[in-house]
Coordinates of N, CA and C in Angstrom, one line a residue:
M1 N 0.8 -1.1 0.0 CA -0.1 0.0 0.0 C 0.9 1.1 0.1
G2 N 2.2 1.1 0.3 CA 3.0 2.3 0.3 C 2.8 3.3 1.4
L3 N 2.4 2.7 2.6 CA 2.2 3.5 3.8 C 3.3 3.5 4.6
N4 N 3.8 4.5 5.3 CA 5.0 4.5 6.2 C 4.4 4.0 7.6
K5 N 5.2 3.9 8.7 CA 4.9 3.4 9.9 C 3.8 4.3 10.5
V6 N 3.8 5.5 10.5 CA 2.9 6.4 11.1 C 1.5 6.4 10.5
E7 N 1.6 6.3 9.1 CA 0.3 6.1 8.3 C -0.4 4.9 8.6
S8 N 0.4 3.9 8.7 CA 0.0 2.5 9.0 C -0.9 2.5 10.3
K9 N -0.2 3.1 11.3 CA -0.8 3.3 12.7 C -2.2 3.8 12.7
E10 N -2.1 5.1 11.9 CA -3.5 5.9 12.0 C -4.4 5.1 11.3
L11 N -4.1 4.2 10.3 CA -5.1 3.5 9.6 C -5.6 2.4 10.4
V12 N -4.8 1.7 11.1 CA -5.2 0.7 12.0 C -6.1 1.2 13.2
E13 N -5.6 2.3 13.7 CA -6.5 2.9 14.8 C -7.8 3.4 14.4
A14 N -7.8 4.1 13.3 CA -9.2 4.4 12.5 C -10.1 3.2 12.3
F15 N -9.6 2.1 11.8 CA -10.2 0.9 11.5 C -10.7 0.4 12.8
F16 N -10.0 0.3 14.1 CA -10.6 -0.1 15.4 C -11.6 0.9 16.0
D17 N -11.3 2.1 15.7 CA -12.3 3.2 16.2 C -13.7 2.8 15.6
E18 N -13.8 2.7 14.4 CA -15.0 2.3 13.6 C -15.6 1.1 14.2
I19 N -14.9 0.0 14.4 CA -15.3 -1.2 15.2 C -16.0 -0.7 16.5
K20 N -15.2 0.0 17.3 CA -15.7 0.4 18.6 C -17.0 1.1 18.5
K21 N -17.0 2.1 17.6 CA -18.2 2.9 17.4 C -19.5 2.1 17.2
S22 N -19.3 0.9 16.1 CA -20.4 0.2 15.9 C -20.8 -0.7 17.0
L23 N -19.9 -1.2 17.8 CA -20.2 -2.0 19.0 C -20.9 -1.4 20.2
I24 N -20.5 0.0 20.3 CA -21.1 1.1 21.3 C -22.5 1.1 20.8
N25 N -22.8 1.2 19.5 CA -24.2 1.4 19.1 C -24.9 0.1 19.1
N26 N -24.4 -1.1 19.7 CA -24.8 -2.5 19.8 C -25.1 -3.0 18.3
E27 N -24.2 -2.7 17.4 CA -24.4 -3.2 16.1 C -23.2 -4.4 16.0
E28 N -23.6 -5.5 15.3 CA -22.7 -6.5 14.9 C -21.7 -5.9 14.0
V29 N -20.5 -6.4 14.0 CA -19.4 -6.0 13.0 C -19.1 -7.3 12.4
K30 N -19.4 -7.3 10.9 CA -19.0 -8.5 10.2 C -17.9 -8.2 9.2
L31 N -16.7 -9.0 9.3 CA -15.7 -8.7 8.4 C -15.6 -9.9 7.6
S32 N -15.9 -9.7 6.3 CA -16.0 -10.9 5.4 C -14.7 -11.7 5.4
G33 N -14.7 -13.0 5.5 CA -13.5 -13.7 5.5 C -12.6 -13.7 6.7
F34 N -13.1 -12.9 7.8 CA -12.3 -12.8 8.8 C -13.1 -13.2 10.2
G35 N -14.3 -12.6 10.4 CA -15.1 -13.0 11.5 C -16.0 -12.0 11.9
N36 N -16.7 -12.2 13.0 CA -17.8 -11.1 13.5 C -17.5 -10.8 15.0
F37 N -17.8 -9.6 15.2 CA -17.6 -9.0 16.7 C -19.0 -8.6 17.1
K38 N -19.5 -9.0 18.2 CA -20.8 -8.5 18.8 C -20.7 -8.4 20.2
I39 N -21.8 -7.5 20.8 CA -21.9 -7.3 22.1 C -22.9 -8.4 22.8
L40 N -22.6 -9.0 23.8 CA -23.5 -9.9 24.5 C -23.7 -9.4 25.9
N41 N -24.9 -9.4 26.4 CA -25.3 -9.2 27.7 C -25.2 -10.5 28.6
K42 N -24.3 -10.5 29.6 CA -24.1 -11.6 30.5 C -25.0 -11.3 31.7
R43 N -25.6 -12.3 32.1 CA -26.3 -12.1 33.3 C -25.5 -12.2 34.6
E44 N -26.0 -11.7 35.8 CA -25.4 -11.9 36.9 C -25.3 -13.5 37.3
R45 N -24.2 -13.9 37.8 CA -24.1 -15.3 38.3 C -23.2 -15.6 39.4
P46 N -23.2 -16.8 40.0 CA -22.4 -17.2 41.1 C -20.9 -17.4 40.4
G47 N -20.0 -17.1 41.4 CA -18.6 -17.3 40.9 C -17.8 -17.5 42.3
R48 N -16.4 -17.4 42.1 CA -15.6 -17.6 43.3 C -14.5 -16.4 43.0
N49 N -14.1 -16.0 44.2 CA -12.9 -15.1 44.3 C -11.7 -16.0 44.0
P50 N -10.9 -15.7 43.0 CA -9.8 -16.6 42.6 C -8.7 -16.6 43.6
K51 N -8.6 -15.5 44.5 CA -7.5 -15.4 45.6 C -7.8 -16.2 46.8
T52 N -9.1 -16.1 47.1 CA -9.7 -16.7 48.4 C -10.3 -17.9 48.3
G53 N -10.9 -18.1 47.1 CA -11.9 -19.2 47.0 C -13.2 -19.1 47.5
E54 N -13.5 -17.9 48.0 CA -14.8 -17.6 48.7 C -15.8 -17.3 47.6
P55 N -17.0 -17.8 47.9 CA -18.0 -17.5 46.8 C -18.2 -15.9 46.6
A56 N -18.6 -15.6 45.5 CA -18.8 -14.3 45.1 C -19.8 -14.2 43.9
I57 N -20.4 -13.0 43.7 CA -21.3 -12.8 42.7 C -20.7 -12.0 41.7
I58 N -20.8 -12.6 40.5 CA -20.2 -12.0 39.3 C -21.2 -11.0 38.6
S59 N -21.1 -9.6 38.7 CA -22.1 -8.9 38.2 C -22.5 -9.0 36.7
A60 N -23.8 -8.7 36.4 CA -24.2 -8.5 35.0 C -23.2 -7.5 34.2
R61 N -22.8 -7.8 33.1 CA -22.2 -7.0 32.1 C -22.3 -7.3 30.8
K62 N -21.7 -6.3 30.0 CA -21.7 -6.5 28.6 C -20.3 -6.9 28.0
V63 N -20.1 -7.8 27.4 CA -18.8 -8.5 26.8 C -18.8 -8.4 25.3
V64 N -17.6 -8.2 24.9 CA -17.5 -8.2 23.2 C -17.1 -9.6 23.1
T65 N -17.8 -10.3 21.9 CA -17.4 -11.6 21.6 C -16.8 -11.4 20.0
F66 N -16.0 -12.5 19.7 CA -15.5 -12.6 18.3 C -15.8 -14.1 17.9
K67 N -16.3 -14.3 16.8 CA -16.2 -15.5 16.2 C -15.6 -15.6 14.9
A68 N -14.7 -16.3 14.9 CA -13.8 -16.3 13.6 C -14.6 -17.1 12.5
G69 N -14.5 -16.3 11.2 CA -15.2 -16.8 10.1 C -14.6 -18.2 9.6
Q70 N -15.3 -18.8 8.6 CA -14.9 -20.0 8.1 C -13.5 -20.0 7.5
K71 N -13.3 -19.0 6.6 CA -11.9 -18.8 5.9 C -10.9 -18.6 6.9
L72 N -10.9 -17.9 7.9 CA -9.9 -17.7 9.0 C -9.6 -18.9 9.7
R73 N -10.8 -19.6 10.2 CA -10.7 -21.0 10.8 C -10.0 -21.9 9.9
K74 N -10.1 -22.1 8.7 CA -9.6 -23.1 7.8 C -8.0 -22.7 7.7
K75 N -7.8 -21.3 7.3 CA -6.3 -21.0 7.3 C -5.6 -21.2 8.5
M76 N -6.2 -21.1 9.7 CA -5.4 -21.3 11.0 C -5.3 -22.7 11.1
S77 N -6.2 -23.5 10.8 CA -6.1 -24.9 11.0 C -5.0 -25.4 10.3
N78 N -4.9 -25.1 8.9 CA -3.8 -25.4 8.1 C -2.5 -25.0 8.7
I79 N -2.4 -23.8 9.1 CA -1.1 -23.3 9.7 C -0.7 -24.1 10.8
L80 N -1.7 -24.4 11.9 CA -1.4 -25.0 13.2 C -1.2 -26.6 12.8
S81 N -1.6 -27.2 11.7 CA -1.4 -28.6 11.5 C 0.0 -28.9 10.8
E82 N 0.7 -27.8 10.5 CA 2.0 -27.8 9.9 C 3.1 -28.3 10.8

């Protein structure tokens, strides 16, 4: 593409800013041949404090999920099986 390091960094940051904006607006982001990002609402659930082992409540929250697309999964499978 002929971009220098600064231009490349700015391009990547702008790309991720657009993904963040879409996710903030609760929109699913689909990148053809790569995968999908979306927001899931997790319910409150019981858990444990990892330091003490004491029971604790894990609060409800929103999380970003990523599901790799079929092309990416296939390419990674080929790379990892070498």
